[in-house]
Amino acid sequence: MTLALVWVLGILAAPAAGAAQEESLRVGSKRFTESYVLAEIMAQQAQAAGVQTQVRQGLGNTAIVYEALRSGQIDVYAEYSGTIALEIAKHAKGSDLASLNEALAPLGLAVGVPLGFNDGYALAMRRKQAEELGIRSLSDLARHSQLRYGLSNEFIGRGDGWPGLAQRYRLQAKPQGLDHGLAYEAITQQHIDVMDIYTTDAKIDHLGLLVLEDDLAYFPRYDALLLYRQELPQQKPVAWAALQKLQGRISEEAMIGMNAQAELQGQGFAEIAKQFLAGGAPQAAGATSADAKAAGQPSFAARLWTRLVAPDLWRLTAQHLALVLISVGVAALMAVPAGIVLFPHARSRALALGAAGVLQTIPSLALLAVLIAWFGVIGRLPALVALTAYSILPILSNTCAGLAEVSPGLRSAGSALGMTRPQRMRWVELPIAMPTVVAGIRTACAIGIGTATIAAFIGAGGLGERIVTGLALNDSALMMAGALPAAALALLSELVFELWERYLRRRRVRR
């Protein structure tokens, strides 16, 4: 069953794989504001030199974007020297370019074009609380075990993140995992006391946070630079020459300003990149909410409407529908026949349902990460395989349940009339079971519509793109602009299935 699933979805995803091989510069980004902006700057810089570009935004954390680069799904993305040294090239002798390139060479990767700024990790607190407790450095935290930590999941698991930091500073806290964008809201609402930040985040001053001094020098430097496939300069020399012109052009102040334009002023990443490359200085990062209201910032309802009816609505909706329809369709083609074959064999049926149930319990992001490593690609193929896996259980279980509803007397009557087992299945059992089978497909569609939003984390598109970007920006209007169309699709799906089930009931009564 698994091999058949991989084979079918490999064929369905072939157009996407073919598109990835086009002669264009493919730029990736992680799932936070700065990475989105830098990806647009790189793409527009190459476009200005006449190079076609493809930007794959918000691919996820370091592991996923690195896998996309290693497997050739993207050519380049903006990374940080400390991350490369400690997370990617784990045996690097240092974080300078020569040491990093020596360690990356066996991986077929290289690093270069320092962009001009350092964006390090740090911990921050509300300034007022920190002053009341007399906390100015990370060493001071050890004296206050009551503090609540809300740290990004990636930081909690990184080699240069929480485990080493807690050991160096003897911190006994048990941090709560939070999305980086949501952690700012949590610390503002006093749900947490300490969070991890990037030193170029625009909201540090905006929210009145104090960056705690790394007095034991735990964190390395995180100089922004380009991590790329080793053959990029030779295969795409025009694009590479254009990217080299970005060396040293982005100061820390400029990066903070661009982050502020995205997070505090709601400007699009493409527009921010365009302004920067045209020589426009980013606006000051310290604008307050009151300033924004005084300047006539649109209400939440107005911002929601603008984001909801944005030009990408139909494209994202079509991608979302395609992911759901293909995955549920393939699952139905596999699970319904499997249910028919397995139904008479109780032990085999129980094993198959148990295996499908285990698949259903695997967290979606974990399954996507495993599939990316397995297939060596990101995008539609692993997303379709994951969505299909989640759709199999409700269809398979309902097929078996529907066949169990057929009374032994009807089966005996069919056999008495001289029907073979396939004939009895086609004319007696399956028509009776069909409403229950349809209910399983209906459930699979509902699961698929919700789960398909996760596909955006690996560049598979769909309405999840808005939700992922909204999380990165902590933009609730943008998140709702992705969630509402997905909810509308779920309601439409329920309506279609309700009409279909009514049709089946009427047909059954007429017979």
XYZ file of C-alpha atoms in Angstrom:
511
model
C 0.000 0.000 0.000
C 2.789 2.432 0.881
C 4.663 1.738 -2.370
C 1.495 2.284 -4.368
C 0.900 5.558 -2.562
C 4.418 6.783 -3.299
C 4.160 5.714 -6.968
C 0.801 7.441 -7.572
C 1.737 10.631 -5.803
C 5.124 10.685 -7.528
C 3.296 10.818 -10.851
C 0.907 13.502 -9.595
C 3.764 15.628 -8.274
C 5.885 15.258 -11.418
C 4.865 18.664 -12.836
C 6.050 20.359 -9.644
C 9.378 18.536 -9.778
C 9.813 19.477 -13.409
C 9.138 23.104 -12.666
C 11.901 23.076 -10.049
C 14.444 22.189 -12.725
C 13.883 25.364 -14.763
C 16.925 27.551 -15.326
C 16.076 30.208 -12.772
C 17.434 31.301 -9.415
C 15.475 29.608 -6.647
C 15.614 31.528 -3.377
C 14.343 30.118 -0.086
C 13.572 31.586 3.302
C 12.923 30.486 6.850
C 9.704 31.283 8.650
C 10.433 34.636 10.278
C 10.189 38.233 9.115
C 13.851 38.941 8.436
C 14.273 35.839 6.321
C 11.222 36.755 4.228
C 12.654 40.231 3.587
C 16.150 38.984 2.715
C 14.723 36.423 0.276
C 12.876 39.197 -1.555
C 15.999 41.371 -1.629
C 18.017 38.535 -3.182
C 15.312 37.735 -5.719
C 14.826 41.337 -6.813
C 18.580 41.892 -7.005
C 18.831 38.958 -9.423
C 15.765 40.085 -11.364
C 17.366 43.472 -11.913
C 20.199 41.632 -13.707
C 17.695 39.903 -15.994
C 17.570 36.584 -14.130
C 14.280 34.755 -13.647
C 13.669 33.992 -9.992
C 11.453 31.768 -7.896
C 10.991 32.637 -4.226
C 9.939 29.881 -1.818
C 9.004 31.729 1.325
C 8.467 30.437 4.860
C 9.772 26.906 4.363
C 10.123 26.301 8.086
C 13.031 25.993 10.471
C 16.712 25.454 9.712
C 16.374 21.691 9.165
C 13.708 22.029 6.474
C 15.340 24.903 4.556
C 18.713 23.160 4.724
C 17.146 19.970 3.340
C 15.599 21.998 0.508
C 19.039 23.433 -0.322
C 20.869 20.132 -0.033
C 18.378 18.339 -2.283
C 18.488 21.049 -4.956
C 14.969 22.416 -4.423
C 16.446 25.877 -3.837
C 19.791 27.403 -4.819
C 20.445 29.874 -2.021
C 19.031 31.374 1.163
C 20.158 33.798 3.858
C 21.695 32.054 6.858
C 23.795 33.052 9.867
C 27.381 32.122 10.634
C 26.674 30.800 14.131
C 23.813 28.636 12.886
C 25.941 27.187 10.085
C 28.851 26.441 12.413
C 26.765 24.776 15.130
C 23.708 23.355 13.353
C 24.746 22.542 9.762
C 28.528 22.167 9.558
C 28.733 20.689 13.031
C 32.476 20.003 12.826
C 33.466 23.469 11.620
C 36.688 24.717 13.222
C 35.293 28.237 13.461
C 32.605 30.576 12.127
C 34.819 32.472 9.668
C 34.202 31.972 5.939
C 37.268 29.792 5.356
C 36.422 27.386 8.207
C 32.761 27.212 7.210
C 33.545 26.522 3.549
C 36.009 23.806 4.491
C 33.333 22.083 6.578
C 30.572 22.595 3.989
C 32.525 21.338 0.967
C 31.726 17.621 1.551
C 28.029 18.559 1.634
C 28.193 20.245 -1.776
C 27.476 23.622 -0.201
C 29.338 26.883 0.244
C 28.924 30.176 2.063
C 29.774 33.742 1.103
C 28.602 37.324 0.543
C 28.457 38.647 4.130
C 25.488 41.030 4.081
C 26.867 43.406 6.699
C 24.999 42.800 9.947
C 24.934 40.478 12.940
C 21.592 39.072 14.105
C 22.299 37.162 17.273
C 20.182 35.261 19.750
C 19.432 36.815 23.125
C 16.914 36.590 25.945
C 14.648 39.510 26.802
C 12.221 40.544 29.541
C 9.738 43.348 30.068
C 11.954 46.258 31.058
C 9.810 47.262 34.031
C 9.813 43.746 35.503
C 13.555 43.345 34.941
C 14.284 46.624 36.728
C 12.036 45.675 39.648
C 13.871 42.344 40.064
C 17.321 43.820 39.466
C 17.952 41.667 36.389
C 20.330 42.979 33.753
C 22.275 39.916 32.626
C 21.672 36.235 31.967
C 23.567 35.341 35.140
C 20.942 37.244 37.150
C 18.221 34.887 35.918
C 19.567 32.008 38.012
C 18.436 33.825 41.186
C 14.792 33.962 40.034
C 13.479 30.449 39.500
C 9.859 31.667 39.507
C 10.197 33.314 36.089
C 8.202 31.775 33.215
C 10.103 31.140 29.996
C 8.423 31.079 26.578
C 10.999 30.058 23.977
C 10.700 29.142 20.313
C 10.689 25.398 19.705
C 13.711 25.658 17.433
C 15.701 27.521 20.118
C 14.766 24.875 22.704
C 16.203 22.140 20.503
C 19.215 23.877 18.953
C 22.781 22.979 19.848
C 23.466 26.696 20.411
C 20.106 27.205 22.119
C 18.480 26.437 25.445
C 20.268 23.231 26.544
C 23.738 24.765 26.388
C 22.535 28.126 27.665
C 20.840 26.544 30.678
C 23.992 24.566 31.461
C 26.303 27.589 31.103
C 24.173 29.831 33.332
C 22.805 27.051 35.622
C 19.189 27.849 34.788
C 16.667 25.381 36.210
C 13.573 26.641 34.380
C 11.407 24.409 32.194
C 10.590 26.594 29.176
C 7.300 26.501 27.318
C 7.559 26.126 23.533
C 5.994 29.056 21.662
C 6.019 30.315 18.092
C 8.437 33.264 17.920
C 5.788 35.684 16.660
C 3.254 34.672 19.309
C 5.817 34.946 22.114
C 5.828 38.747 21.738
C 2.090 38.808 22.368
C 2.515 36.425 25.301
C 5.185 38.531 27.008
C 3.171 41.714 26.446
C 0.118 40.093 28.051
C 2.355 38.862 30.929
C 1.701 35.197 30.207
C 5.483 34.659 30.133
C 8.394 36.598 31.615
C 11.381 35.636 29.441
C 11.579 34.976 25.698
C 14.265 34.431 23.101
C 14.703 37.203 20.541
C 16.750 38.008 17.488
C 18.781 41.147 18.102
C 17.422 42.792 14.930
C 13.768 42.257 15.912
C 11.758 45.428 15.454
C 9.507 44.832 18.455
C 12.201 44.950 21.149
C 12.019 48.723 21.680
C 8.445 48.931 20.449
C 7.223 46.706 23.306
C 9.590 48.062 25.944
C 11.726 44.940 26.331
C 15.180 44.742 27.887
C 17.746 42.548 26.124
C 19.705 40.725 28.839
C 23.491 40.880 28.671
C 25.223 37.635 27.694
C 27.850 38.203 30.386
C 29.453 34.740 30.018
C 29.659 35.099 26.225
C 27.630 31.997 25.430
C 26.174 33.048 22.081
C 28.475 33.186 19.032
C 28.174 35.855 16.339
C 25.429 35.349 13.795
C 26.656 37.302 10.797
C 24.137 37.204 7.976
C 25.480 35.698 4.745
C 24.398 33.525 1.834
C 24.392 29.742 2.049
C 24.268 28.281 -1.449
C 24.840 25.200 -3.553
C 28.494 24.867 -4.498
C 27.795 24.847 -8.259
C 25.710 28.057 -8.208
C 28.513 30.468 -9.286
C 29.412 28.260 -12.276
C 25.878 27.283 -13.327
C 24.293 30.711 -12.925
C 27.099 33.278 -13.155
C 24.831 36.257 -13.905
C 22.696 35.580 -10.844
C 25.776 35.023 -8.696
C 27.381 38.265 -9.866
C 24.193 40.123 -8.952
C 24.048 38.551 -5.490
C 27.664 39.458 -4.787
C 26.714 43.140 -5.064
C 24.746 42.739 -1.808
C 27.969 42.221 0.170
C 28.148 44.638 3.110
C 25.096 46.604 1.980
C 22.734 45.878 4.875
C 23.576 47.432 8.236
C 22.039 46.317 11.512
C 20.032 49.558 11.673
C 18.745 49.045 8.134
C 17.669 45.497 8.933
C 15.847 46.584 12.088
C 14.128 49.270 10.036
C 13.004 46.804 7.376
C 11.723 44.390 10.026
C 9.758 47.297 11.511
C 8.254 48.135 8.130
C 6.899 44.579 7.931
C 5.862 43.995 11.537
C 4.806 47.442 12.734
C 3.665 49.142 9.553
C 2.247 46.180 7.669
C 4.208 46.685 4.446
C 4.668 43.747 2.089
C 8.042 42.006 1.872
C 8.361 42.688 -1.864
C 7.685 46.401 -1.401
C 10.210 46.647 1.453
C 12.878 44.982 -0.692
C 12.070 47.261 -3.615
C 12.461 50.366 -1.449
C 15.753 49.156 -0.022
C 17.292 48.319 -3.396
C 16.119 51.681 -4.739
C 18.115 53.367 -1.981
C 15.208 54.314 0.264
C 16.116 54.356 3.974
C 13.828 52.162 6.107
C 11.528 54.110 8.399
C 12.318 54.341 12.094
C 11.473 51.264 14.112
C 10.233 53.034 17.195
C 6.751 54.010 16.106
C 4.211 53.211 18.768
C 0.676 51.948 18.499
C -0.572 55.397 19.397
C 1.495 56.880 16.579
C 0.001 54.375 14.176
C -3.538 55.261 15.240
C -2.776 58.948 14.939
C -1.523 58.318 11.417
C -4.843 56.687 10.564
C -3.996 52.986 10.744
C -6.929 50.943 9.375
C -9.139 49.075 11.835
C -8.851 45.317 12.270
C -11.955 44.774 10.132
C -10.518 46.923 7.331
C -7.157 45.143 7.467
C -8.890 41.752 7.497
C -10.962 42.635 4.430
C -7.916 43.929 2.553
C -5.931 40.767 3.288
C -8.921 38.501 2.656
C -9.597 39.739 -0.890
C -5.922 40.148 -1.828
C -4.985 39.043 -5.376
C -3.493 35.762 -4.115
C -6.866 34.504 -2.784
C -7.853 32.435 -5.810
C -4.363 31.069 -6.392
C -4.026 29.911 -2.785
C -7.578 28.535 -2.712
C -6.949 26.550 -5.906
C -3.716 25.143 -4.464
C -5.497 24.222 -1.236
C -8.332 22.493 -3.090
C -5.873 20.593 -5.275
C -3.993 19.294 -2.247
C -7.219 18.095 -0.607
C -8.912 16.628 -3.691
C -5.826 14.774 -4.910
C -4.923 13.353 -1.502
C -8.483 12.317 -0.594
C -9.041 10.938 -4.104
C -5.904 8.789 -3.938
C -6.798 7.676 -0.393
C -10.282 6.633 -1.557
C -8.851 4.709 -4.509
C -6.624 2.827 -2.077
C -8.757 2.500 1.068
C -12.124 1.467 -0.420
C -10.740 -1.525 -2.388
C -8.515 -2.397 0.586
C -11.555 -2.370 2.885
C -13.463 -4.652 0.506
C -10.563 -7.104 0.313
C -9.798 -7.047 4.047
C -13.361 -7.150 5.397
C -13.753 -10.961 5.412
C -10.378 -11.411 7.162
C -10.750 -10.132 10.725
C -7.093 -10.384 11.731
C -5.741 -8.684 8.592
C -8.448 -6.026 8.858
C -7.464 -5.259 12.451
C -3.786 -4.986 11.515
C -4.542 -2.639 8.611
C -6.783 -0.414 10.736
C -4.152 -0.389 13.481
C -1.430 0.687 11.033
C -3.671 3.435 9.634
C -4.444 4.527 13.191
C -0.744 4.810 14.020
C -0.233 7.031 10.961
C -3.075 9.234 12.181
C -1.334 9.841 15.521
C 1.942 11.118 14.021
C 2.107 14.938 14.348
C 1.833 16.512 10.911
C 5.048 18.527 11.094
C 6.997 15.481 12.260
C 5.590 13.396 9.409
C 6.444 16.128 6.897
C 10.019 16.311 8.196
C 10.411 12.522 7.848
C 8.975 12.565 4.325
C 11.262 15.413 3.258
C 14.273 13.396 4.395
C 12.894 10.268 2.690
C 12.071 11.794 -0.694
C 14.820 14.416 -0.663
C 12.391 17.123 -1.837
C 10.109 19.720 -0.337
C 6.789 20.964 -1.631
C 3.854 19.040 -3.046
C 5.068 15.453 -2.980
C 5.680 15.091 0.795
C 2.583 17.208 1.482
C 0.389 14.977 -0.708
C 1.793 11.801 0.824
C 1.173 13.111 4.360
C -2.377 14.274 3.564
C -3.161 10.960 1.901
C -1.859 9.047 4.917
C -4.164 11.046 7.206
C -7.151 10.367 4.896
C -6.791 6.587 4.775
C -8.052 5.746 8.290
C -11.554 7.306 8.121
C -12.194 5.892 4.635
C -10.863 2.420 5.435
C -12.659 2.159 8.771
C -15.954 3.402 7.322
C -15.714 1.000 4.391
C -15.343 -1.898 6.815
C -18.107 -0.515 9.054
C -20.445 -0.077 6.099
C -19.917 -3.650 4.923
C -20.551 -4.858 8.479
C -24.022 -3.280 8.277
C -25.065 -5.741 5.569
C -27.155 -8.467 7.227
C -26.102 -12.123 6.829
C -29.563 -12.825 5.422
C -28.999 -10.522 2.455
C -25.670 -12.143 1.738
C -27.293 -15.594 1.902
C -30.099 -14.449 -0.385
C -27.607 -13.183 -2.938
C -25.736 -16.465 -2.862
C -29.025 -18.391 -3.208
C -29.766 -16.406 -6.363
C -26.507 -17.677 -7.844
C -24.467 -14.477 -7.401
C -20.716 -14.786 -7.197
C -18.949 -12.901 -4.402
C -17.927 -10.015 -6.725
C -21.495 -9.780 -8.049
C -22.913 -9.823 -4.536
C -20.462 -7.124 -3.505
C -21.365 -4.936 -6.482
C -25.151 -5.302 -6.426
C -25.957 -5.933 -2.757
C -23.257 -5.137 -0.215
C -21.570 -2.062 -1.647
C -24.826 -0.140 -2.345
C -25.908 -0.737 1.253
C -22.499 0.274 2.605
C -22.117 3.300 0.325
C -23.655 5.942 2.674
C -21.187 4.906 5.394
C -18.298 4.900 2.889
C -19.288 8.397 1.754
C -19.358 9.500 5.395
C -15.730 8.312 5.687
C -14.719 10.280 2.594
C -16.583 13.266 4.033
C -14.596 13.021 7.259
C -11.345 12.664 5.295
C -12.125 15.855 3.362
C -12.767 17.773 6.577
C -9.475 16.510 8.035
C -7.664 17.290 4.783
C -8.919 20.878 4.545
C -7.655 21.618 8.040
C -4.389 19.705 7.788
C -3.542 21.120 4.343
C -2.758 24.464 5.984
C 0.381 22.801 7.404
C 1.611 22.148 3.851
C 2.672 25.795 3.593
C 5.454 25.088 6.115
C 7.292 23.128 3.394
C 6.481 25.306 0.389
C 3.475 23.342 -0.902
C 1.257 26.430 -1.103
C -2.380 26.709 -0.122
C -4.197 28.972 2.311
C -1.678 28.026 4.984
C 0.730 30.507 3.356
C -1.279 33.350 4.847
C -1.418 31.670 8.251
C 2.328 30.942 8.272
C 3.188 34.508 7.243
C 0.740 35.882 9.793
C 2.426 33.842 12.516
C 5.813 35.221 11.499
C 4.493 38.776 11.632
C 2.098 38.214 14.556
C -0.538 39.625 12.191
C -3.898 38.262 13.360
C -5.716 39.798 10.380
C -3.503 37.904 7.942
C -3.929 34.657 9.900
C -7.705 35.103 9.817
C -7.510 35.835 6.083
C -6.103 32.329 5.687
C -8.345 30.623 8.229
C -11.668 32.039 7.011
C -11.399 30.781 3.398
C -10.314 27.381 4.759
C -13.410 27.352 6.986
C -15.530 28.325 3.980
C -14.074 25.389 2.037
C -14.953 23.075 4.918
C -18.553 24.338 4.940
C -18.769 23.968 1.160
C -17.428 20.430 1.456
C -20.086 19.577 4.050
C -22.811 20.990 1.783
C -21.632 18.957 -1.213
C -21.510 15.730 0.801
C -24.885 16.391 2.397
C -26.432 16.737 -1.067
C -24.622 13.605 -2.234
C -25.828 11.566 0.745
C -29.408 12.747 0.180
C -29.131 11.612 -3.424
C -27.883 8.181 -2.325
C -30.730 7.843 0.198
C -33.353 8.725 -2.406
C -31.827 6.297 -4.871
C -31.826 3.587 -2.230
C -35.524 4.216 -1.413
C -36.501 4.032 -5.081
C -34.878 0.625 -5.333
